[in-house]
Structure formats: structure tokens, C-alpha cells
PDB file of C-alpha atoms and ligand atoms in Angstrom:
ATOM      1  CA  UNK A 139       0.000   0.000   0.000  1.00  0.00           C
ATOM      2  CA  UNK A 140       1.426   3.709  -0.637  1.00  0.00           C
ATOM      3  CA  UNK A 141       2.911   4.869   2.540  1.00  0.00           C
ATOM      4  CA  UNK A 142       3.463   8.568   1.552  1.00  0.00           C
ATOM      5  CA  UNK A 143       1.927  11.827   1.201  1.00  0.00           C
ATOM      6  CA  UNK A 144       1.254  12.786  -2.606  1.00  0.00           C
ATOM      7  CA  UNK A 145       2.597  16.407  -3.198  1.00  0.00           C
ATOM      8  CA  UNK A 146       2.071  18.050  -6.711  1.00  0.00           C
ATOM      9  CA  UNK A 147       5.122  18.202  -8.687  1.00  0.00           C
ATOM     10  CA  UNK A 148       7.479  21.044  -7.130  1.00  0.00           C
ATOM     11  CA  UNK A 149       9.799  22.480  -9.727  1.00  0.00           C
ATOM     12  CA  UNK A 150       8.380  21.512 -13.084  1.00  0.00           C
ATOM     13  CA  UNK A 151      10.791  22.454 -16.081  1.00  0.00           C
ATOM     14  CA  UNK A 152       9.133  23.310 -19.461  1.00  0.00           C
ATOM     15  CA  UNK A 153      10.544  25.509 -22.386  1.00  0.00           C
ATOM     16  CA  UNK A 154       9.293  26.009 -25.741  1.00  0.00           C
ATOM     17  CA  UNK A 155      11.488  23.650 -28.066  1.00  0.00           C
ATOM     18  CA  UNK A 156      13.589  26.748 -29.187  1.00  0.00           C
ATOM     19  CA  UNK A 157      14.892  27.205 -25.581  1.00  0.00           C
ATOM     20  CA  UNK A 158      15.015  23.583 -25.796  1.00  0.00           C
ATOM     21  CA  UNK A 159      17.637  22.738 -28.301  1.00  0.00           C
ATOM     22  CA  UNK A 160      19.906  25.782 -27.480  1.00  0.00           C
ATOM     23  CA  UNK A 161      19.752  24.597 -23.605  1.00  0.00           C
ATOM     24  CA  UNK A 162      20.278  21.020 -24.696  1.00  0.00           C
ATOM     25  CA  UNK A 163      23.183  21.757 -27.161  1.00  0.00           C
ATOM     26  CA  UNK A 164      24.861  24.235 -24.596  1.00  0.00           C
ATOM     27  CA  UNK A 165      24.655  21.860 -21.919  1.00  0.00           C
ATOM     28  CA  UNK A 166      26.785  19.563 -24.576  1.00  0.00           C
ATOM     29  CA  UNK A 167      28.890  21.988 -24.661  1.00  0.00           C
ATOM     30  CA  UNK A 168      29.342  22.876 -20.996  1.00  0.00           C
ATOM     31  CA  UNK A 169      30.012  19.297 -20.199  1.00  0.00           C
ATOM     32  CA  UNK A 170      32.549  18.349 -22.876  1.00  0.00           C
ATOM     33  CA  UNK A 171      34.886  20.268 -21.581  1.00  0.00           C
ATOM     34  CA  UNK A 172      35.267  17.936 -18.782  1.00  0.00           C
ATOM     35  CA  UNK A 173      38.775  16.491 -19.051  1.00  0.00           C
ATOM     36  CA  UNK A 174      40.122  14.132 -16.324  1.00  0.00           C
ATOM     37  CA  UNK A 175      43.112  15.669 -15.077  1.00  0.00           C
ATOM     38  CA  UNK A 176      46.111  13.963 -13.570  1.00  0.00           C
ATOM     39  CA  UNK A 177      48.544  16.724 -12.417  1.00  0.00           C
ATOM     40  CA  UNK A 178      46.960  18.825  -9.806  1.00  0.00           C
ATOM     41  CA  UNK A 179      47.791  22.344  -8.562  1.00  0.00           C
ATOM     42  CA  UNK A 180      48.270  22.698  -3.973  1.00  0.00           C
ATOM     43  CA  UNK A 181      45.823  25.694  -4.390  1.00  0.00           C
ATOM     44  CA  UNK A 182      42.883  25.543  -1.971  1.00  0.00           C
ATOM     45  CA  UNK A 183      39.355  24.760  -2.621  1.00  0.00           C
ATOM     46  CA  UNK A 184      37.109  25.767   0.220  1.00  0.00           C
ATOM     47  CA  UNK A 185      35.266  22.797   1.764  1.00  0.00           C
ATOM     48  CA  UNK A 186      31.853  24.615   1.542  1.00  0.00           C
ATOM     49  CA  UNK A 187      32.164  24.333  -2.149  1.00  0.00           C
ATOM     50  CA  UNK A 188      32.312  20.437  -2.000  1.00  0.00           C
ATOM     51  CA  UNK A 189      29.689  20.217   0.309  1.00  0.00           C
ATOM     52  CA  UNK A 190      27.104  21.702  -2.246  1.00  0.00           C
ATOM     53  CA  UNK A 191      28.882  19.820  -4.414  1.00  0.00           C
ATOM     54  CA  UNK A 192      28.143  16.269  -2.335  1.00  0.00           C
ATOM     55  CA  UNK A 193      24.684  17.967  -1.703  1.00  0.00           C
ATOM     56  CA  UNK A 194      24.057  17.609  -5.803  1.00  0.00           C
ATOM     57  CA  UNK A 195      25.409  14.540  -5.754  1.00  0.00           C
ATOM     58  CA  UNK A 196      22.619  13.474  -2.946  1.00  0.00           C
ATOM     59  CA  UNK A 197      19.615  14.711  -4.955  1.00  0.00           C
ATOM     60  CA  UNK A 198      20.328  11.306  -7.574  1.00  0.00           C
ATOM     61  CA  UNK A 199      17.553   8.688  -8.174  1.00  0.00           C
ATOM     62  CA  UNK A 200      18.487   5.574  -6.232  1.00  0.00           C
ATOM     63  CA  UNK A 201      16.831   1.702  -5.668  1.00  0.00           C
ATOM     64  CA  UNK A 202      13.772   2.480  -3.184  1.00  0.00           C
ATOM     65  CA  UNK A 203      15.036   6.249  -2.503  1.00  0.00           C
ATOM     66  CA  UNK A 204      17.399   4.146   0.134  1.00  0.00           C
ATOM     67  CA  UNK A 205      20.589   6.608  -1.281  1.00  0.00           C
ATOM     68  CA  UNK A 206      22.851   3.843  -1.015  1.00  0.00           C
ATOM     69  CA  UNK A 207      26.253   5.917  -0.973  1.00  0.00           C
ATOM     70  CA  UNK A 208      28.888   7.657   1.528  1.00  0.00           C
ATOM     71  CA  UNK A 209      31.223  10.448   0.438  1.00  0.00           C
ATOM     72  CA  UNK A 210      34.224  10.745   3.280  1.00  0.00           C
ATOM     73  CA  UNK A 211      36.293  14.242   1.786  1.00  0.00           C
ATOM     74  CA  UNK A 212      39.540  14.400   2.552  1.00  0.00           C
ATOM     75  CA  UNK A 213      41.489  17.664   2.950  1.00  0.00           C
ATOM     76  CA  UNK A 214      43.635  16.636   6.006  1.00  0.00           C
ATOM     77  CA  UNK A 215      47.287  16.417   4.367  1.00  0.00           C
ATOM     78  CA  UNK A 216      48.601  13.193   6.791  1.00  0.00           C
ATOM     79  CA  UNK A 217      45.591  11.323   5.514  1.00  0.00           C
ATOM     80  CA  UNK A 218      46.078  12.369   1.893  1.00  0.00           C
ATOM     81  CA  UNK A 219      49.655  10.701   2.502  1.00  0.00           C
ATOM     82  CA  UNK A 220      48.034   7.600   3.947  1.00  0.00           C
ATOM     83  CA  UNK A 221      46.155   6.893   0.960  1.00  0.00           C
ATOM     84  CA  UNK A 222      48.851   8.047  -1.348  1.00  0.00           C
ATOM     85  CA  UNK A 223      51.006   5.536   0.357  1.00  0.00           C
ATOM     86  CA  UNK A 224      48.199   2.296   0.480  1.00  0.00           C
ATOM     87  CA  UNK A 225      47.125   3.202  -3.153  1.00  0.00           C
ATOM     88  CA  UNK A 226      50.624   3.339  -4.362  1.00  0.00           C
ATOM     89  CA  UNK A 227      51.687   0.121  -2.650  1.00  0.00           C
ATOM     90  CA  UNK A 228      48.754  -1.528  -4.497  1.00  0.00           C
ATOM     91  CA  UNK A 229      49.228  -0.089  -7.731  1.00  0.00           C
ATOM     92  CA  UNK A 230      52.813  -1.081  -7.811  1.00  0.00           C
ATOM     93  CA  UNK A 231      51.199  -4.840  -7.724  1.00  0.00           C
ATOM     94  CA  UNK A 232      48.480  -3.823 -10.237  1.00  0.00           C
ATOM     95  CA  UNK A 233      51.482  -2.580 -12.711  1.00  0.00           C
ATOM     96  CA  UNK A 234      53.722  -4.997 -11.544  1.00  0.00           C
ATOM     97  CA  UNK A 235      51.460  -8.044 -13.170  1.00  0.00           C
ATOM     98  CA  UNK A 236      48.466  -8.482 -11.316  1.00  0.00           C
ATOM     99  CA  UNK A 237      46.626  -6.485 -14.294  1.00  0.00           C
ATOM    100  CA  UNK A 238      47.296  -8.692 -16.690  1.00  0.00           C
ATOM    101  CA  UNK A 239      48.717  -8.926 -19.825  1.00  0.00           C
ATOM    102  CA  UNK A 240      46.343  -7.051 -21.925  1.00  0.00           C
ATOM    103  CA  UNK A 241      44.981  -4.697 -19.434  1.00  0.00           C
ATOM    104  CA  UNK A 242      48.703  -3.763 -18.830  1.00  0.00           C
ATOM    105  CA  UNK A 243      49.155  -3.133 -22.322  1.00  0.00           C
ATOM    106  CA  UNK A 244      45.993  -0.554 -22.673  1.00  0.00           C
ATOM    107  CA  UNK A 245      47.434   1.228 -19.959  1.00  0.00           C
ATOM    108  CA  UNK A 246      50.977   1.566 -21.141  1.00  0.00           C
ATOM    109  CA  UNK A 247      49.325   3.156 -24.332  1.00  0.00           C
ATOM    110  CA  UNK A 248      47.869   6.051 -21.607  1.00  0.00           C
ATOM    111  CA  UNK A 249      51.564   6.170 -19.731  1.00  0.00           C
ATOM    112  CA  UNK A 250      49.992   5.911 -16.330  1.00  0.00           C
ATOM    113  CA  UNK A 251      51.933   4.093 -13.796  1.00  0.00           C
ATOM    114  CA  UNK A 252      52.078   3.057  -9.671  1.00  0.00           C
ATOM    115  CA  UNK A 253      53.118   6.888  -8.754  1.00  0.00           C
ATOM    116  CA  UNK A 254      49.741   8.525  -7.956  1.00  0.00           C
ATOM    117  CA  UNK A 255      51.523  12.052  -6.515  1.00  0.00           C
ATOM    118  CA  UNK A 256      48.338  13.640  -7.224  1.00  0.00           C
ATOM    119  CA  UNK A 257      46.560  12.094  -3.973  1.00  0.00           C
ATOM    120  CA  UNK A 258      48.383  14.605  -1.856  1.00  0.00           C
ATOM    121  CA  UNK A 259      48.788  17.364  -4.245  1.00  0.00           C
ATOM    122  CA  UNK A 260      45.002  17.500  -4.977  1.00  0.00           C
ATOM    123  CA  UNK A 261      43.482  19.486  -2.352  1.00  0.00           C
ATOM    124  CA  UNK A 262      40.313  16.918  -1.739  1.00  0.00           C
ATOM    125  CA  UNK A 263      39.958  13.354  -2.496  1.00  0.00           C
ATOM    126  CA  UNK A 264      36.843  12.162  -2.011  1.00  0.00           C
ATOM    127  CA  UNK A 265      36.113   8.223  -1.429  1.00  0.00           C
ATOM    128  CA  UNK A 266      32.671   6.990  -2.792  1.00  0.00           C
ATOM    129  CA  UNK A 267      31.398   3.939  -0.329  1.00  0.00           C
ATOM    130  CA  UNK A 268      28.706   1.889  -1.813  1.00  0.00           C
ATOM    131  CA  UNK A 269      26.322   1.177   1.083  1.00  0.00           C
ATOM    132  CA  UNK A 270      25.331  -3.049   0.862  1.00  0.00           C
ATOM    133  CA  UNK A 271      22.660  -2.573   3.300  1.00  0.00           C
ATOM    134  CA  UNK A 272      21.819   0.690   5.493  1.00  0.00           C
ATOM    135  CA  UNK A 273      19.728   1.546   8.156  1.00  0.00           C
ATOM    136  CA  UNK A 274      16.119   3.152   8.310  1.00  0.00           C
ATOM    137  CA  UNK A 275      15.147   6.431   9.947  1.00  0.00           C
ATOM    138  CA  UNK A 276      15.279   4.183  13.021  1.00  0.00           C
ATOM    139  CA  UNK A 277      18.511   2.675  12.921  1.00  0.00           C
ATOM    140  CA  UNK A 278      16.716  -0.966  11.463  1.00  0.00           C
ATOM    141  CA  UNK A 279      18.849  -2.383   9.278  1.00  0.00           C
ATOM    142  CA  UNK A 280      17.447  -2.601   5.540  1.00  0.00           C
ATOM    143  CA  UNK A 281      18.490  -3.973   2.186  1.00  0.00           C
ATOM    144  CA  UNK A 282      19.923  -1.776  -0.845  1.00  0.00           C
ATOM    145  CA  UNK A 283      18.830  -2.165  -4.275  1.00  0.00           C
ATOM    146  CA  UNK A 284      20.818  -1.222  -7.197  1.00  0.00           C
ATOM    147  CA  UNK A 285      23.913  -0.055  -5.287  1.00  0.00           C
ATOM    148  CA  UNK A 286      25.716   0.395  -8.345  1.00  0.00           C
ATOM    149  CA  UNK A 287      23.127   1.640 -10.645  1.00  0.00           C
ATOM    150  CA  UNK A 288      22.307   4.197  -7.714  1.00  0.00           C
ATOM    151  CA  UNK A 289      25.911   4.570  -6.987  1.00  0.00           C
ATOM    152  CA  UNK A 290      26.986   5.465 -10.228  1.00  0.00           C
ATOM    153  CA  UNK A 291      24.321   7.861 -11.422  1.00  0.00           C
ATOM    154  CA  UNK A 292      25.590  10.224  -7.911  1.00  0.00           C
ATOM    155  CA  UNK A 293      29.156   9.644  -8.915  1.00  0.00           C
ATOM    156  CA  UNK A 294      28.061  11.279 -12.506  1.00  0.00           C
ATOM    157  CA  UNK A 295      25.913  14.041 -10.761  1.00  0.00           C
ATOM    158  CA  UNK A 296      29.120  14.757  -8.275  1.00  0.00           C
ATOM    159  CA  UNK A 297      31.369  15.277 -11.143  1.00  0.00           C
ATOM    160  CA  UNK A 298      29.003  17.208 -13.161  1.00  0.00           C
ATOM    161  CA  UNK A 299      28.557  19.792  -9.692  1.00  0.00           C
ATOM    162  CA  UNK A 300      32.353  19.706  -9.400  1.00  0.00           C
ATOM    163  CA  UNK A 301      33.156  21.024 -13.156  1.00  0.00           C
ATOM    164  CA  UNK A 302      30.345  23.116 -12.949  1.00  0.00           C
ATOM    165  CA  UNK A 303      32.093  24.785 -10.275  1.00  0.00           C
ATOM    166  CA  UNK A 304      35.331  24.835 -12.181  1.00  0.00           C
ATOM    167  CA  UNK A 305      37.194  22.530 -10.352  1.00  0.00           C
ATOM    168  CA  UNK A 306      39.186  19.330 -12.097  1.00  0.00           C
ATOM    169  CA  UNK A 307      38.784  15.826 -11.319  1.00  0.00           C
ATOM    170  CA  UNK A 308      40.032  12.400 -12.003  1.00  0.00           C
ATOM    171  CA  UNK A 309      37.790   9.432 -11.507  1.00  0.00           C
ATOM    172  CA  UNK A 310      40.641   7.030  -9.512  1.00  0.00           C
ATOM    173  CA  UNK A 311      40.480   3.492  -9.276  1.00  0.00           C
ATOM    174  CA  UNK A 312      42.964   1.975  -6.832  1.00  0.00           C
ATOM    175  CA  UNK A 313      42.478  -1.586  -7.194  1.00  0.00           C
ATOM    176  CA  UNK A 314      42.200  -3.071  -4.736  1.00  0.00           C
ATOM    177  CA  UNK A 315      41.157  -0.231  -2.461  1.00  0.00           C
ATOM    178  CA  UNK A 316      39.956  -2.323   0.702  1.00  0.00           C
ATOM    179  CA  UNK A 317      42.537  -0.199   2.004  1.00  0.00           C
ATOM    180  CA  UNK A 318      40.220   2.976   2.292  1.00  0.00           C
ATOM    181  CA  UNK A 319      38.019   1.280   4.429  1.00  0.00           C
ATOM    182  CA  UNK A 320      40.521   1.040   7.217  1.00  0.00           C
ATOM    183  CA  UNK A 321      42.405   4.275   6.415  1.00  0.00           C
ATOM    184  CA  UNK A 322      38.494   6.245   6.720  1.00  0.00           C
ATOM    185  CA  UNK A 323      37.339   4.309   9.130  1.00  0.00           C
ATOM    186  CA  UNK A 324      34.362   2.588   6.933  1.00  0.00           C
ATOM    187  CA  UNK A 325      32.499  -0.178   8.150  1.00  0.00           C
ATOM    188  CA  UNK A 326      32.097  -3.877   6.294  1.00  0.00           C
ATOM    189  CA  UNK A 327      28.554  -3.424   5.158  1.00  0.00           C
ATOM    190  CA  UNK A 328      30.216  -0.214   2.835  1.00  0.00           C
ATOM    191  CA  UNK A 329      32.700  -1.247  -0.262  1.00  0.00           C
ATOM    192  CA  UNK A 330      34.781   1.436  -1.872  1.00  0.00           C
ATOM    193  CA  UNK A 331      33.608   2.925  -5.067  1.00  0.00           C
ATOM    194  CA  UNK A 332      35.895   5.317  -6.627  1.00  0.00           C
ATOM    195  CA  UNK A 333      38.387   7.559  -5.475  1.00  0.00           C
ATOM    196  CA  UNK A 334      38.026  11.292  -7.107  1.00  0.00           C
ATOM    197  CA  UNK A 335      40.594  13.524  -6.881  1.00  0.00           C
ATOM    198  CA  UNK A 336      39.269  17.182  -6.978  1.00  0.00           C
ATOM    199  CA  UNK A 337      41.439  20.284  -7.200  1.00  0.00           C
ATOM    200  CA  UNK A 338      42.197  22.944  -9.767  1.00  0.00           C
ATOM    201  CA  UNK A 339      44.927  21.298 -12.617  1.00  0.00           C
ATOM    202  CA  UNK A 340      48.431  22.543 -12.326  1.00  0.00           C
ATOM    203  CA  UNK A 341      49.881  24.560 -15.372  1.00  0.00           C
ATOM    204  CA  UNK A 342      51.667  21.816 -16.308  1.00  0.00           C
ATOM    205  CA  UNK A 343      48.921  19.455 -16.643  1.00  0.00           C
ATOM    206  CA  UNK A 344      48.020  17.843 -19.848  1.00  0.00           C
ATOM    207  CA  UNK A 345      45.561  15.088 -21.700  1.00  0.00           C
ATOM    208  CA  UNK A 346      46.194  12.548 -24.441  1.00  0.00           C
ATOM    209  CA  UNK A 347      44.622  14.318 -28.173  1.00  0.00           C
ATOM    210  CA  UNK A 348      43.111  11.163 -28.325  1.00  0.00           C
ATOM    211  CA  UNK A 349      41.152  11.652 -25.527  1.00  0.00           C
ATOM    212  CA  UNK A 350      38.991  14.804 -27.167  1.00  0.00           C
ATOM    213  CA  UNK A 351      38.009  11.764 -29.954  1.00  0.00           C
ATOM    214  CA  UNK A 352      34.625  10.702 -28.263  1.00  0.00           C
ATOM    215  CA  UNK A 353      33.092   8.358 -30.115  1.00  0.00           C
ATOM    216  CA  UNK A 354      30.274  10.015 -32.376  1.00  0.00           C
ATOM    217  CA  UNK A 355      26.459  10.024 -32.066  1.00  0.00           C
ATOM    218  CA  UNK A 356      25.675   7.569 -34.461  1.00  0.00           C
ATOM    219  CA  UNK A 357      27.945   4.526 -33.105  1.00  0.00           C
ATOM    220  CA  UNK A 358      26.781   5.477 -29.406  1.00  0.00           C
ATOM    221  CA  UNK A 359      23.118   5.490 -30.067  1.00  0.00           C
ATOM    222  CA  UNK A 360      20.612   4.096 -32.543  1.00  0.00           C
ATOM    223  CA  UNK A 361      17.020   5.699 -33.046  1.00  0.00           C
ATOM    224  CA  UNK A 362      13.775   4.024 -33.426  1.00  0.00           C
ATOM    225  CA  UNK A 363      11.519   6.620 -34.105  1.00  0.00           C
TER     226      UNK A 363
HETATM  227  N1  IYR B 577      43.971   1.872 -11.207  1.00  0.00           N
HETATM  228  C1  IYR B 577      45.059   2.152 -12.101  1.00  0.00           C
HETATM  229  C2  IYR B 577      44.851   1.676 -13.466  1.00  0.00           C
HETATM  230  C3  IYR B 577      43.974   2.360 -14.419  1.00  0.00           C
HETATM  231  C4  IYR B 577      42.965   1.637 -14.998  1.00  0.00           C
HETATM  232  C5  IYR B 577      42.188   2.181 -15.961  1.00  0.00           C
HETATM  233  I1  IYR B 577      40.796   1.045 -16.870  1.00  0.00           I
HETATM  234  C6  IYR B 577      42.391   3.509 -16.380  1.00  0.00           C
HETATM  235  O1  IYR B 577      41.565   4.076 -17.375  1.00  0.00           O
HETATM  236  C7  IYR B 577      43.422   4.238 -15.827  1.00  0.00           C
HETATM  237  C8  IYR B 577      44.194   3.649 -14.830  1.00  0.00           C
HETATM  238  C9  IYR B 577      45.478   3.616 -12.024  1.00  0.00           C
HETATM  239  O2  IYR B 577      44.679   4.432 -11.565  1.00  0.00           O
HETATM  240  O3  IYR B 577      46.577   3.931 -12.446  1.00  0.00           O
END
């Protein structure tokens, strides 16, 4: 049986299809200019900016409305060097062989390796924990649907707030990254997501040409109209 109170639809967006297609195509615009970045700059962001930021990130769709997801932000330098050193140490594995053949090949094509000095440069990282279960509004525990569905779609609004607000980031994968558990402090029931790295990029930061070549519209999508 519904268990909530029906409120007519706040905030309804309508333009006339004019509006429409400039908004849509500008939007296009606004967000291909997202680059990840791997050489960050020391400067400051203040934390009150990431907080709308995570705030964004909270309004996603998730299974049941249960918001499945944990963002721990990290600005404190000695834990920035904790991770830096735990990622690091795993990554040197992960390059070392545990990749695999192929998968170490791809990479070698982007020239990233085990040195990650942009965990302590950037001035937040901020660890995405996938929730496995949660609790209720009374601390009963309750089971999560679509953890990574839900998971993902915030990680996609958080780094859409982020560029929006000018800042860089770089979608990190640590693998394995157990390790942020016990560095944050994380319980069991919570399993790491990804690891952005938020900051402004340094002067010297670049990306691969190849990376501008997204693939185009008509080998991403099909019509059936
Ligand atoms: N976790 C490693 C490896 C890595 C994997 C993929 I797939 C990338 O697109 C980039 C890196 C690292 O962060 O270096």
C-alpha cells in the first residue's frame, strides 16, 4: 500500500522547443569540456564548495530512494599521505602483473603508472562507499537495491557539480582499495567505489589528443523513431 503523502510536482521544467535545443546543445557543450586531469595544482578549494557539491550529488535517483552511498572528503594532508602511500603500494602490484597482460598493455598506451603524486597534491579526495545494506530512519537495518546503478548515477551528478564549479577531477580506481576502508574508518557493510581527486589542474597538466576523440552520435546510439 502507498505509505506517503502525494505532493504536486514542485519544480516543473518546461521551455518552448527553441529554448530547448539551445539549452540542450549548450549543456553539450558545458560538459565536454570535462577532461580528467592527472597533475593537480596545492591551491585551496574551500570545503563549503564540496559540500554543495556532495549535496548535488545526494539529490540522484536511487533503488527504493534508500541513497545507497557515503562520500568521506579528505582535505587533512597526513591522511592524503596515507592513501597516497596504500594506493601506491597496491598499484605497484596492479602494474607490476596483477593487471594482466592485456589490461597492462591498454594502460601503457595512456603512460599511467604506480606513482599517484596527485593524492596529496590534490586538495580533496573524495572516497565513494557503496552502502550493501543501510539503516532506516530508526537505525533498522534494511536492504539496498541497485547499489551500483544508484551509486553510479551520484558519482556522474558529483562530477558534473564539481566542473560546474570549475574545479578538475580524475575518476581514480585503486584496485584493490579495501585499504580505504581502514584508512576512513568505513564499516564492512560499505565497499569502496571510486576515489576522485578534486582540485584545480596545475599549469603543467596535460591530456592525451586522443582523448577529445569521443566516439560520435551515431555509433553510441541508434534511433527508433
Ligand atoms: N587503477 C590504475 C589503473 C587504471 C585503470 C584504468 I581502466 C584507467 O583508465 C586508468 C588507470 C590507475 O589508476 O593507475
Amino acid at each position: 500500500m502507498q505509505d506517503y503523502e502525494a505532493i504536486p510536482l514542485p519544480d516543473r521544467e518546461k521551455y518552448p522547443v527553441e529554448e530547448m535545443l539551445q539549452r540542450a546543445d549548450d549543456y553539450y557543450q558545458f560538459i565536454k569540456r570535462r577532461h580528467s586531469v592527472r597533475h593537480f595544482s596545492t591551491e585551496a578549494v574551500p570545503r563549503q564548495v564540496i559540500e554543495s557539491c556532495i549535496m548535488a550529488a545526494g539529490t540522484a535517483p536511487s533503488g527504493a530512494n534508500h541513497q545507497p552511498w557515503h562520500f568521506v572528503c579528505v582535505g587533512d594532508a597526513e591522511l592524503k599521505r596515507k592513501i597516497r602511500i596504500a594506493a601506491e603500494h597496491e598499484e605497484e602490484e596492479f602494474y607490476g602483473g596483477r593487471a594482466g597482460e592485456s589490461w597492462l598493455e591498454d594502460l601503457d598506451k595512456l603512460g599511467t603508472d604506480a606513482n599517484k603524486p596527485f593524492l596529496e597534491t590534490a586538495p580533496w579526495l573524495i572516497a565513494i562507499f557503496l552502502q550493501r545494506s543501510g539503516t532506516d530512519g530508526l537505525g533498522k537495518k534494511q536492504k539496498n537495491y541497485y547499489m551500483s546503478e544508484s551509486v553510479g548515477i551520484a558519482t556522474g551528478f558529483l562530477l558534473n557539480a564539481l566542473h560546474n564549479a570549475g574545479l578538475a577531477t580524475l575518476t581514480h580506481t585503486p584496485n584493490p582499495m579495501k585499504f580505504l576502508n581502514e584508512i576512513l574508518e568505513r564499516p564492512n557493510t560499505e565497499r569502496p567505489y571510486i576515489l576522485l581527486v578534486v582540485g584545480h589542474a596545475a599549469e603543467e597538466a596535460t591530456v592525451p589528443a586522443k582523448a577529445m576523440n569521443k566516439k560520435p552520435l551515431a555509433e553510441i546510439s541508434s534511433f527508433v523513431d
